[in-house]
Amino acid sequence: MITTAVKDKTFDVAEIREQFPILHRLVKGKPLVYFDNAATSQKPQVVIDKLVEYYSGFNANIHRGIHTLAEEATAAFEEARDTAQRFLGAAHREEIIFTKGTTEGINLVASTWGRQNISAGDEIIISAMEHHSNIVPWQILCLEKGATLKVIPIDDNGDIILEEFKKLFTSKTKFVSVVHVSNSLGTVNPVKEIIRIAHDFGVLVLVDGAQSTVHLDIDVVALDCDFFVCSSHKIYGPTGTGVLYGKRSLLEAMPVFQGGGEMIKEVTFASTSYNDLPYKYEAGTPNIADTIAFKTALDFVASVGKKNVRTHENDLLAYATARLEEIAGLRIIGKGKDKISVVSFVIDKVHPSDIGTLLDNRGIAVRTGNHCTQPLMDRLCVPGTIRASFAMYNTRDEIDVFTTALEKSITLLS
Ligand code: PLP
């Protein structure tokens, strides 16, 4: 019997679970407990069905064909853009660029806006809790241009120190790129305040929404961010697609990213003129099927209701935190003021990966290691953590199974 603190007319976790076929499988002979949602979420049947429907019903290349299948595929792809625009609260559909995901979105901005606007001696600010995807593209740019990467410090709880952030600005500061929700700690960063401060200094801001878009209501206009990036696969959609949002005036002024079909207006051997937004940044055949199914995922999340999901996930986080705090020798890493959906911890004298293996033997999927945030692990003086991250389909019962298995694993390893 599945129990949860949230069971009302609009949110029934048992009904939600019925829509995710993978949750019915066994792992090592045990019912799957999937707590690796920050890495990627599982997919509801409607998303899986949409992929099959596309390939068996209207597979065609988009924008160029005049036949029926091409028109149907193009319409569905462009509807995905409208849905993503509404989901993120963007003012214009041309501001929605489809990418491979968060990583490609950040690389696109670094290699276009960055190449055009960053010079020797300039400074770019990131935070101490960034994913490697929001560190390395800026390091590459800094190396190429002779610019400097500065890091906003965090306190021991895993909160950004805003006072220190303000002190980092100089006349050379050109860009800030920060994560909205930390994948390793679950900290929700005060991005609205960060953007306001940066804008007061005349500096643009990119928000890495890889972890936030699935949980929080995103309104890029209210946030006033200059760029926002996210990945479909963390929002119950397929892998290989995602969105870069950018303010229209910025996207229009930026140089192109990749060259090829679709991003051009006219090509001669002498020169090429480029297409209008958003196609200017969508060279080549895009990920049509996955982007169409991404729309289905966004509709699915909207129909369940993010507020319902948040209430449920907050309950799971509080319950898991309380259960874990009862375990001797366990230390939670990341006690930020505002957290969502992720609990990371270490255990005295036990290596995280040994715990991960023993939990897997009981059908429980957690993530162990540095979670692509090596500098954050260095800052917190841990080699890595064990991370449980929750989604709409998880339950308190699963947390009980997990904490019981965890205690048994610790006994075995001690
Ligand atoms: N940023 C954060 C905070 C993430 O959690 C991730 C993925 O885990 C990424 C960026 C990279 O996302 P993707 O691999 O989908 O490009």
CSV table of C-alpha atoms and ligand atoms in Angstrom, one decimal:
chain,number,residue,atom,x,y,z
A,1,MET,CA,0.0,0.0,0.0
A,2,ILE,CA,1.4,3.4,-1.1
A,3,THR,CA,1.0,6.1,1.5
A,4,THR,CA,1.8,9.8,1.2
A,5,ALA,CA,0.9,12.9,3.2
A,6,VAL,CA,-0.7,14.5,0.2
A,7,LYS,CA,-3.8,12.7,-1.1
A,8,ASP,CA,-6.5,15.0,-2.3
A,9,LYS,CA,-8.8,15.4,-5.2
A,10,THR,CA,-6.1,16.9,-7.4
A,11,PHE,CA,-3.0,14.9,-6.4
A,12,ASP,CA,-3.0,11.1,-5.8
A,13,VAL,CA,0.5,9.6,-5.8
A,14,ALA,CA,-0.9,6.1,-6.5
A,15,GLU,CA,-2.6,7.4,-9.6
A,16,ILE,CA,0.6,9.3,-10.6
A,17,ARG,CA,2.7,6.1,-10.2
A,18,GLU,CA,0.3,4.2,-12.5
A,19,GLN,CA,1.4,6.5,-15.3
A,20,PHE,CA,5.1,5.6,-15.1
A,21,PRO,CA,5.6,2.1,-16.5
A,22,ILE,CA,9.2,1.8,-15.3
A,23,LEU,CA,8.0,2.0,-11.7
A,24,HIS,CA,6.5,-1.5,-12.1
A,25,ARG,CA,9.8,-3.2,-12.7
A,26,LEU,CA,11.9,-5.1,-10.3
A,27,VAL,CA,15.6,-4.5,-9.8
A,28,LYS,CA,17.6,-7.3,-8.3
A,29,GLY,CA,14.3,-9.0,-7.5
A,30,LYS,CA,13.0,-6.0,-5.5
A,31,PRO,CA,10.5,-3.2,-6.5
A,32,LEU,CA,12.4,-0.3,-7.9
A,33,VAL,CA,12.9,2.7,-5.6
A,34,TYR,CA,14.1,5.5,-7.9
A,35,PHE,CA,15.7,8.3,-6.0
A,36,ASP,CA,18.0,9.5,-8.8
A,37,ASN,CA,15.6,12.1,-10.2
A,38,ALA,CA,18.1,15.0,-10.1
A,39,ALA,CA,20.1,13.0,-12.7
A,40,THR,CA,17.1,12.3,-14.9
A,41,SER,CA,13.4,11.8,-14.2
A,42,GLN,CA,11.4,8.8,-15.4
A,43,LYS,CA,8.9,9.2,-18.2
A,44,PRO,CA,5.1,8.9,-18.1
A,45,GLN,CA,3.3,6.7,-20.6
A,46,VAL,CA,2.0,9.8,-22.5
A,47,VAL,CA,5.5,10.9,-23.3
A,48,ILE,CA,6.6,7.4,-24.4
A,49,ASP,CA,3.4,7.1,-26.5
A,50,LYS,CA,4.1,10.5,-28.2
A,51,LEU,CA,7.4,9.2,-29.5
A,52,VAL,CA,5.8,6.1,-30.9
A,53,GLU,CA,2.9,8.3,-32.4
A,54,TYR,CA,5.4,10.6,-34.1
A,55,TYR,CA,7.6,7.8,-35.6
A,56,SER,CA,4.6,5.7,-36.6
A,57,GLY,CA,2.3,8.6,-37.7
A,58,PHE,CA,4.0,11.7,-39.0
A,59,ASN,CA,7.8,11.3,-39.1
A,60,ALA,CA,9.2,13.9,-41.5
A,61,ASN,CA,11.8,16.7,-41.6
A,62,ILE,CA,10.5,20.0,-40.6
A,63,HIS,CA,10.2,23.5,-42.0
A,64,ARG,CA,11.3,22.6,-45.5
A,65,GLY,CA,8.7,20.1,-46.9
A,66,ILE,CA,5.4,21.0,-48.4
A,67,HIS,CA,3.9,17.5,-48.0
A,68,THR,CA,1.4,16.5,-45.3
A,69,LEU,CA,3.8,14.7,-43.0
A,70,ALA,CA,6.2,17.6,-43.1
A,71,GLU,CA,3.4,20.0,-42.3
A,72,GLU,CA,2.2,17.9,-39.4
A,73,ALA,CA,5.7,17.5,-38.0
A,74,THR,CA,6.4,21.2,-38.3
A,75,ALA,CA,3.2,22.2,-36.6
A,76,ALA,CA,3.9,19.8,-33.7
A,77,PHE,CA,7.5,21.0,-33.3
A,78,GLU,CA,6.4,24.7,-33.3
A,79,GLU,CA,3.6,23.9,-30.9
A,80,ALA,CA,6.3,22.6,-28.5
A,81,ARG,CA,7.9,26.1,-28.8
A,82,ASP,CA,4.6,27.8,-27.8
A,83,THR,CA,4.3,25.4,-24.9
A,84,ALA,CA,7.8,26.0,-23.7
A,85,GLN,CA,7.3,29.8,-24.0
A,86,ARG,CA,4.2,29.5,-21.7
A,87,PHE,CA,6.0,27.2,-19.3
A,88,LEU,CA,8.9,29.6,-18.8
A,89,GLY,CA,6.8,32.8,-19.1
A,90,ALA,CA,8.8,34.2,-22.0
A,91,ALA,CA,7.3,37.2,-23.7
A,92,HIS,CA,8.0,36.1,-27.3
A,93,ARG,CA,8.1,32.7,-29.0
A,94,GLU,CA,11.3,33.7,-30.9
A,95,GLU,CA,13.1,33.8,-27.5
A,96,ILE,CA,12.8,30.0,-27.2
A,97,ILE,CA,15.7,28.2,-28.8
A,98,PHE,CA,15.7,24.4,-28.8
A,99,THR,CA,19.0,22.9,-27.8
A,100,LYS,CA,20.3,19.5,-26.8
A,101,GLY,CA,19.9,20.6,-23.2
A,102,THR,CA,21.3,22.8,-20.4
A,103,THR,CA,24.9,22.1,-21.3
A,104,GLU,CA,24.5,23.1,-24.9
A,105,GLY,CA,22.5,26.2,-23.9
A,106,ILE,CA,25.3,27.4,-21.7
A,107,ASN,CA,28.0,26.6,-24.3
A,108,LEU,CA,25.9,28.5,-26.9
A,109,VAL,CA,25.8,31.6,-24.8
A,110,ALA,CA,29.5,31.4,-23.9
A,111,SER,CA,30.6,30.9,-27.6
A,112,THR,CA,28.3,33.6,-29.1
A,113,TRP,CA,27.6,36.3,-26.6
A,114,GLY,CA,30.9,35.5,-24.8
A,115,ARG,CA,33.1,35.5,-27.9
A,116,GLN,CA,31.6,38.8,-29.0
A,117,ASN,CA,31.6,40.7,-25.6
A,118,ILE,CA,34.4,39.3,-23.4
A,119,SER,CA,37.9,40.7,-23.8
A,120,ALA,CA,41.3,40.4,-22.0
A,121,GLY,CA,41.0,41.5,-18.4
A,122,ASP,CA,37.2,41.1,-18.2
A,123,GLU,CA,35.6,39.1,-15.4
A,124,ILE,CA,32.9,36.5,-15.3
A,125,ILE,CA,31.2,35.5,-12.0
A,126,ILE,CA,29.8,32.0,-11.2
A,127,SER,CA,29.1,30.5,-7.8
A,128,ALA,CA,30.9,27.8,-5.7
A,129,MET,CA,28.0,25.4,-6.2
A,130,GLU,CA,28.0,25.2,-10.0
A,131,HIS,CA,27.6,22.0,-12.1
A,132,HIS,CA,30.7,21.4,-14.3
A,133,SER,CA,28.4,22.5,-17.2
A,134,ASN,CA,28.3,26.0,-15.8
A,135,ILE,CA,32.0,26.2,-15.0
A,136,VAL,CA,33.9,24.7,-18.0
A,137,PRO,CA,32.3,26.7,-20.9
A,138,TRP,CA,33.3,29.9,-19.0
A,139,GLN,CA,36.8,28.6,-18.3
A,140,ILE,CA,37.3,27.8,-21.9
A,141,LEU,CA,36.1,31.4,-22.8
A,142,CYS,CA,38.4,32.9,-20.1
A,143,LEU,CA,41.4,31.0,-21.4
A,144,GLU,CA,40.7,32.0,-25.0
A,145,LYS,CA,40.2,35.7,-24.1
A,146,GLY,CA,42.5,36.2,-21.2
A,147,ALA,CA,39.5,36.9,-18.9
A,148,THR,CA,39.1,35.9,-15.2
A,149,LEU,CA,36.6,33.6,-13.6
A,150,LYS,CA,35.5,34.7,-10.1
A,151,VAL,CA,33.5,32.6,-7.7
A,152,ILE,CA,30.8,33.6,-5.3
A,153,PRO,CA,31.5,32.0,-1.9
A,154,ILE,CA,29.0,29.9,-0.1
A,155,ASP,CA,28.7,29.3,3.7
A,156,ASP,CA,28.9,25.9,5.4
A,157,ASN,CA,25.2,25.3,5.0
A,158,GLY,CA,25.4,25.7,1.3
A,159,ASP,CA,23.9,29.2,0.9
A,160,ILE,CA,25.4,31.8,-1.4
A,161,ILE,CA,26.8,34.7,0.6
A,162,LEU,CA,25.1,37.7,-1.1
A,163,GLU,CA,27.3,40.3,0.7
A,164,GLU,CA,30.4,38.6,-0.8
A,165,PHE,CA,28.7,38.5,-4.2
A,166,LYS,CA,28.3,42.2,-4.2
A,167,LYS,CA,32.0,42.7,-3.4
A,168,LEU,CA,33.1,40.7,-6.5
A,169,PHE,CA,31.9,43.4,-9.0
A,170,THR,CA,34.4,45.7,-10.6
A,171,SER,CA,34.3,47.8,-13.7
A,172,LYS,CA,35.6,44.7,-15.5
A,173,THR,CA,32.7,42.4,-14.6
A,174,LYS,CA,30.8,41.5,-17.7
A,175,PHE,CA,28.6,38.4,-16.9
A,176,VAL,CA,27.1,36.3,-14.1
A,177,SER,CA,26.1,32.7,-14.5
A,178,VAL,CA,24.4,31.0,-11.6
A,179,VAL,CA,22.5,27.8,-10.8
A,180,HIS,CA,18.9,28.3,-9.7
A,181,VAL,CA,18.7,25.0,-7.7
A,182,SER,CA,21.9,23.1,-6.7
A,183,ASN,CA,21.9,19.5,-8.0
A,184,SER,CA,24.2,18.4,-5.2
A,185,LEU,CA,22.6,20.2,-2.2
A,186,GLY,CA,19.1,21.1,-3.2
A,187,THR,CA,19.7,24.8,-2.3
A,188,VAL,CA,17.3,27.2,-4.0
A,189,ASN,CA,19.3,30.3,-4.7
A,190,PRO,CA,17.8,33.8,-4.5
A,191,VAL,CA,18.2,34.3,-8.2
A,192,LYS,CA,15.8,37.2,-8.4
A,193,GLU,CA,18.0,39.1,-5.9
A,194,ILE,CA,21.2,38.0,-7.7
A,195,ILE,CA,19.8,39.3,-11.0
A,196,ARG,CA,18.8,42.6,-9.4
A,197,ILE,CA,22.2,43.1,-7.9
A,198,ALA,CA,24.0,42.2,-11.2
A,199,HIS,CA,21.7,44.5,-13.2
A,200,ASP,CA,22.4,47.4,-10.8
A,201,PHE,CA,26.1,46.9,-11.9
A,202,GLY,CA,24.9,46.8,-15.6
A,203,VAL,CA,25.9,43.1,-15.8
A,204,LEU,CA,23.9,40.3,-17.6
A,205,VAL,CA,22.8,37.1,-15.9
A,206,LEU,CA,22.3,33.5,-17.1
A,207,VAL,CA,20.3,31.2,-14.8
A,208,ASP,CA,21.0,27.5,-15.0
A,209,GLY,CA,17.5,26.1,-14.5
A,210,ALA,CA,18.4,22.4,-15.0
A,211,GLN,CA,17.1,21.5,-11.5
A,212,SER,CA,14.6,24.2,-10.9
A,213,THR,CA,12.3,24.1,-13.9
A,214,VAL,CA,10.6,20.8,-12.9
A,215,HIS,CA,9.9,22.0,-9.3
A,216,LEU,CA,9.4,25.8,-9.3
A,217,ASP,CA,7.2,28.1,-11.2
A,218,ILE,CA,9.5,29.8,-13.7
A,219,ASP,CA,8.7,33.3,-15.0
A,220,VAL,CA,11.7,34.6,-17.0
A,221,VAL,CA,10.1,38.0,-17.4
A,222,ALA,CA,9.4,38.4,-13.7
A,223,LEU,CA,12.9,37.1,-12.9
A,224,ASP,CA,14.3,39.5,-15.5
A,225,CYS,CA,17.1,37.0,-16.3
A,226,ASP,CA,18.9,37.6,-19.6
A,227,PHE,CA,19.3,33.9,-20.4
A,228,PHE,CA,17.7,30.8,-18.9
A,229,VAL,CA,18.6,27.2,-19.7
A,230,CYS,CA,16.9,23.8,-18.9
A,231,SER,CA,16.8,20.2,-20.1
A,232,SER,CA,13.7,18.2,-21.0
A,233,HIS,CA,15.0,14.9,-19.5
A,234,LYS,CA,14.8,16.4,-16.0
A,235,ILE,CA,11.2,17.5,-16.5
A,236,TYR,CA,9.7,14.0,-17.3
A,237,GLY,CA,10.6,14.5,-21.0
A,238,PRO,CA,13.0,12.7,-23.4
A,239,THR,CA,16.8,13.1,-23.4
A,240,GLY,CA,18.5,15.2,-26.1
A,241,THR,CA,16.4,18.3,-26.1
A,242,GLY,CA,16.0,21.4,-23.9
A,243,VAL,CA,15.6,25.2,-24.1
A,244,LEU,CA,17.7,28.2,-24.2
A,245,TYR,CA,15.7,31.3,-23.4
A,246,GLY,CA,17.3,34.6,-24.2
A,247,LYS,CA,15.9,38.2,-24.3
A,248,ARG,CA,15.1,38.9,-27.9
A,249,SER,CA,17.3,42.0,-28.2
A,250,LEU,CA,20.3,40.0,-27.0
A,251,LEU,CA,19.7,37.0,-29.2
A,252,GLU,CA,19.3,39.3,-32.2
A,253,ALA,CA,22.6,41.0,-31.5
A,254,MET,CA,24.6,37.9,-30.9
A,255,PRO,CA,26.7,36.2,-33.6
A,256,VAL,CA,25.6,32.7,-34.9
A,257,PHE,CA,26.5,29.5,-33.1
A,258,GLN,CA,26.7,26.7,-35.6
A,259,GLY,CA,26.4,27.0,-39.4
A,260,GLY,CA,24.3,24.7,-41.6
A,261,GLY,CA,20.7,24.3,-42.8
A,262,GLU,CA,17.8,26.2,-41.3
A,263,MET,CA,20.0,28.9,-39.7
A,264,ILE,CA,20.5,30.6,-43.1
A,265,LYS,CA,18.4,33.0,-45.3
A,266,GLU,CA,20.6,33.0,-48.4
A,267,VAL,CA,23.9,31.3,-49.2
A,268,THR,CA,26.4,32.0,-51.9
A,269,PHE,CA,30.0,31.0,-52.1
A,270,ALA,CA,30.9,34.6,-51.3
A,271,SER,CA,28.7,35.1,-48.2
A,272,THR,CA,25.7,34.0,-46.2
A,273,SER,CA,22.8,35.9,-44.6
A,274,TYR,CA,21.3,34.4,-41.5
A,275,ASN,CA,17.8,33.4,-40.6
A,276,ASP,CA,15.6,35.2,-38.1
A,277,LEU,CA,15.1,34.1,-34.5
A,278,PRO,CA,14.7,31.4,-33.3
A,279,TYR,CA,16.0,29.5,-36.4
A,280,LYS,CA,19.3,31.5,-36.4
A,281,TYR,CA,20.4,29.3,-33.5
A,282,GLU,CA,18.9,26.0,-34.7
A,283,ALA,CA,21.3,24.7,-37.4
A,284,GLY,CA,20.6,21.4,-39.0
A,285,THR,CA,17.8,18.9,-38.4
A,286,PRO,CA,16.7,19.4,-34.8
A,287,ASN,CA,15.7,16.6,-32.4
A,288,ILE,CA,12.2,16.6,-33.7
A,289,ALA,CA,10.7,13.6,-32.0
A,290,ASP,CA,12.0,14.3,-28.6
A,291,THR,CA,11.1,18.0,-28.8
A,292,ILE,CA,7.5,17.1,-29.7
A,293,ALA,CA,7.4,14.6,-26.8
A,294,PHE,CA,9.0,17.3,-24.6
A,295,LYS,CA,5.8,19.4,-25.2
A,296,THR,CA,3.8,16.4,-23.9
A,297,ALA,CA,5.9,16.3,-20.8
A,298,LEU,CA,5.4,20.0,-20.1
A,299,ASP,CA,1.6,19.5,-20.6
A,300,PHE,CA,1.7,16.6,-18.2
A,301,VAL,CA,3.5,18.6,-15.5
A,302,ALA,CA,1.1,21.4,-16.0
A,303,SER,CA,-1.9,19.1,-15.7
A,304,VAL,CA,-0.6,17.5,-12.4
A,305,GLY,CA,0.1,21.0,-11.1
A,306,LYS,CA,3.5,22.2,-10.0
A,307,LYS,CA,2.0,23.5,-6.7
A,308,ASN,CA,0.7,20.0,-5.9
A,309,VAL,CA,4.0,18.4,-6.8
A,310,ARG,CA,5.9,20.9,-4.7
A,311,THR,CA,3.7,20.2,-1.6
A,312,HIS,CA,4.3,16.5,-2.1
A,313,GLU,CA,8.1,16.8,-2.7
A,314,ASN,CA,8.5,19.2,0.3
A,315,ASP,CA,6.8,16.6,2.5
A,316,LEU,CA,9.1,13.9,1.1
A,317,LEU,CA,12.2,16.0,1.7
A,318,ALA,CA,11.2,16.9,5.3
A,319,TYR,CA,10.3,13.2,6.0
A,320,ALA,CA,13.5,11.9,4.5
A,321,THR,CA,15.6,14.5,6.4
A,322,ALA,CA,14.0,13.6,9.7
A,323,ARG,CA,14.5,9.8,9.1
A,324,LEU,CA,18.2,10.3,8.0
A,325,GLU,CA,19.0,12.5,11.0
A,326,GLU,CA,18.1,9.6,13.3
A,327,ILE,CA,20.9,7.5,11.8
A,328,ALA,CA,24.1,7.6,13.9
A,329,GLY,CA,27.2,8.7,12.1
A,330,LEU,CA,25.2,10.3,9.2
A,331,ARG,CA,25.8,13.9,8.3
A,332,ILE,CA,23.6,15.9,5.9
A,333,ILE,CA,25.5,18.0,3.5
A,334,GLY,CA,23.6,21.1,2.5
A,335,LYS,CA,21.3,22.8,5.0
A,336,GLY,CA,20.4,25.8,3.0
A,337,LYS,CA,17.6,28.2,4.0
A,338,ASP,CA,15.5,27.2,1.1
A,339,LYS,CA,15.8,23.6,-0.2
A,340,ILE,CA,13.9,21.4,-2.6
A,341,SER,CA,13.8,17.8,-3.4
A,342,VAL,CA,17.4,16.8,-2.8
A,343,VAL,CA,19.1,15.4,0.3
A,344,SER,CA,22.8,14.7,0.3
A,345,PHE,CA,24.8,13.1,3.1
A,346,VAL,CA,27.9,11.3,4.1
A,347,ILE,CA,28.5,8.6,6.7
A,348,ASP,CA,31.4,8.3,9.0
A,349,LYS,CA,34.1,5.9,7.8
A,350,VAL,CA,32.0,4.6,4.9
A,351,HIS,CA,32.6,5.3,1.3
A,352,PRO,CA,29.5,6.6,-0.6
A,353,SER,CA,30.0,4.2,-3.5
A,354,ASP,CA,29.9,1.2,-1.2
A,355,ILE,CA,26.6,2.4,0.1
A,356,GLY,CA,25.4,3.0,-3.5
A,357,THR,CA,26.2,-0.6,-4.4
A,358,LEU,CA,24.5,-2.2,-1.4
A,359,LEU,CA,21.4,-0.1,-1.9
A,360,ASP,CA,21.3,-1.1,-5.6
A,361,ASN,CA,21.3,-4.7,-4.4
A,362,ARG,CA,18.0,-3.9,-2.8
A,363,GLY,CA,16.5,-2.2,-5.8
A,364,ILE,CA,17.2,1.4,-4.6
A,365,ALA,CA,18.7,3.8,-7.1
A,366,VAL,CA,20.6,6.8,-5.5
A,367,ARG,CA,23.5,8.8,-6.9
A,368,THR,CA,26.9,8.7,-5.2
A,369,GLY,CA,30.0,10.7,-6.0
A,370,ASN,CA,30.7,14.4,-6.7
A,371,HIS,CA,27.6,14.9,-8.9
A,372,CYS,CA,29.6,16.9,-11.5
A,373,THR,CA,30.3,19.5,-8.8
A,374,GLN,CA,33.9,18.7,-7.9
A,375,PRO,CA,34.8,22.3,-6.7
A,376,LEU,CA,31.7,22.2,-4.5
A,377,MET,CA,32.9,18.9,-2.9
A,378,ASP,CA,36.3,20.5,-2.3
A,379,ARG,CA,34.7,23.6,-0.7
A,380,LEU,CA,32.7,21.3,1.6
A,381,CYS,CA,35.7,19.1,2.3
A,382,VAL,CA,34.0,15.8,1.3
A,383,PRO,CA,35.1,13.5,-1.5
A,384,GLY,CA,31.5,13.0,-2.5
A,385,THR,CA,28.1,12.4,-1.1
A,386,ILE,CA,25.2,10.0,-1.3
A,387,ARG,CA,22.3,11.8,-2.9
A,388,ALA,CA,18.6,11.0,-2.8
A,389,SER,CA,16.5,13.2,-5.0
A,390,PHE,CA,12.7,13.0,-5.2
A,391,ALA,CA,10.1,13.3,-7.9
A,392,MET,CA,6.3,13.5,-8.0
A,393,TYR,CA,6.0,9.7,-8.0
A,394,ASN,CA,8.0,9.0,-4.9
A,395,THR,CA,6.4,8.1,-1.5
A,396,ARG,CA,7.1,8.0,2.2
A,397,ASP,CA,6.9,4.2,2.0
A,398,GLU,CA,9.9,4.3,-0.4
A,399,ILE,CA,11.8,6.5,2.1
A,400,ASP,CA,11.1,3.9,4.8
A,401,VAL,CA,12.5,1.1,2.5
A,402,PHE,CA,15.5,3.3,1.7
A,403,THR,CA,16.4,4.3,5.3
A,404,THR,CA,16.0,0.7,6.6
A,405,ALA,CA,18.2,-0.6,3.8
A,406,LEU,CA,20.7,2.2,4.5
A,407,GLU,CA,20.9,1.2,8.2
A,408,LYS,CA,21.5,-2.4,7.2
A,409,SER,CA,24.2,-1.4,4.7
A,410,ILE,CA,26.0,0.7,7.3
A,411,THR,CA,26.0,-2.2,9.8
A,412,LEU,CA,27.4,-4.5,7.1
A,413,LEU,CA,30.2,-2.0,6.2
A,414,SER,CA,31.1,-0.9,9.7
B,1,PLP,N1,23.3,22.2,-14.4
B,1,PLP,C1,22.8,21.5,-13.4
B,1,PLP,C2,22.5,22.2,-12.1
B,1,PLP,C3,22.6,20.1,-13.5
B,1,PLP,O1,22.1,19.4,-12.5
B,1,PLP,C4,22.8,19.5,-14.8
B,1,PLP,C5,22.7,18.0,-14.9
B,1,PLP,O2,22.7,17.3,-14.0
B,1,PLP,C6,23.3,20.3,-15.8
B,1,PLP,C7,23.6,21.6,-15.6
B,1,PLP,C8,23.6,19.6,-17.1
B,1,PLP,O3,22.4,19.2,-17.7
B,1,PLP,P1,22.4,18.4,-19.1
B,1,PLP,O4,23.4,17.2,-18.8
B,1,PLP,O5,21.0,17.9,-19.2
B,1,PLP,O6,22.9,19.2,-20.1
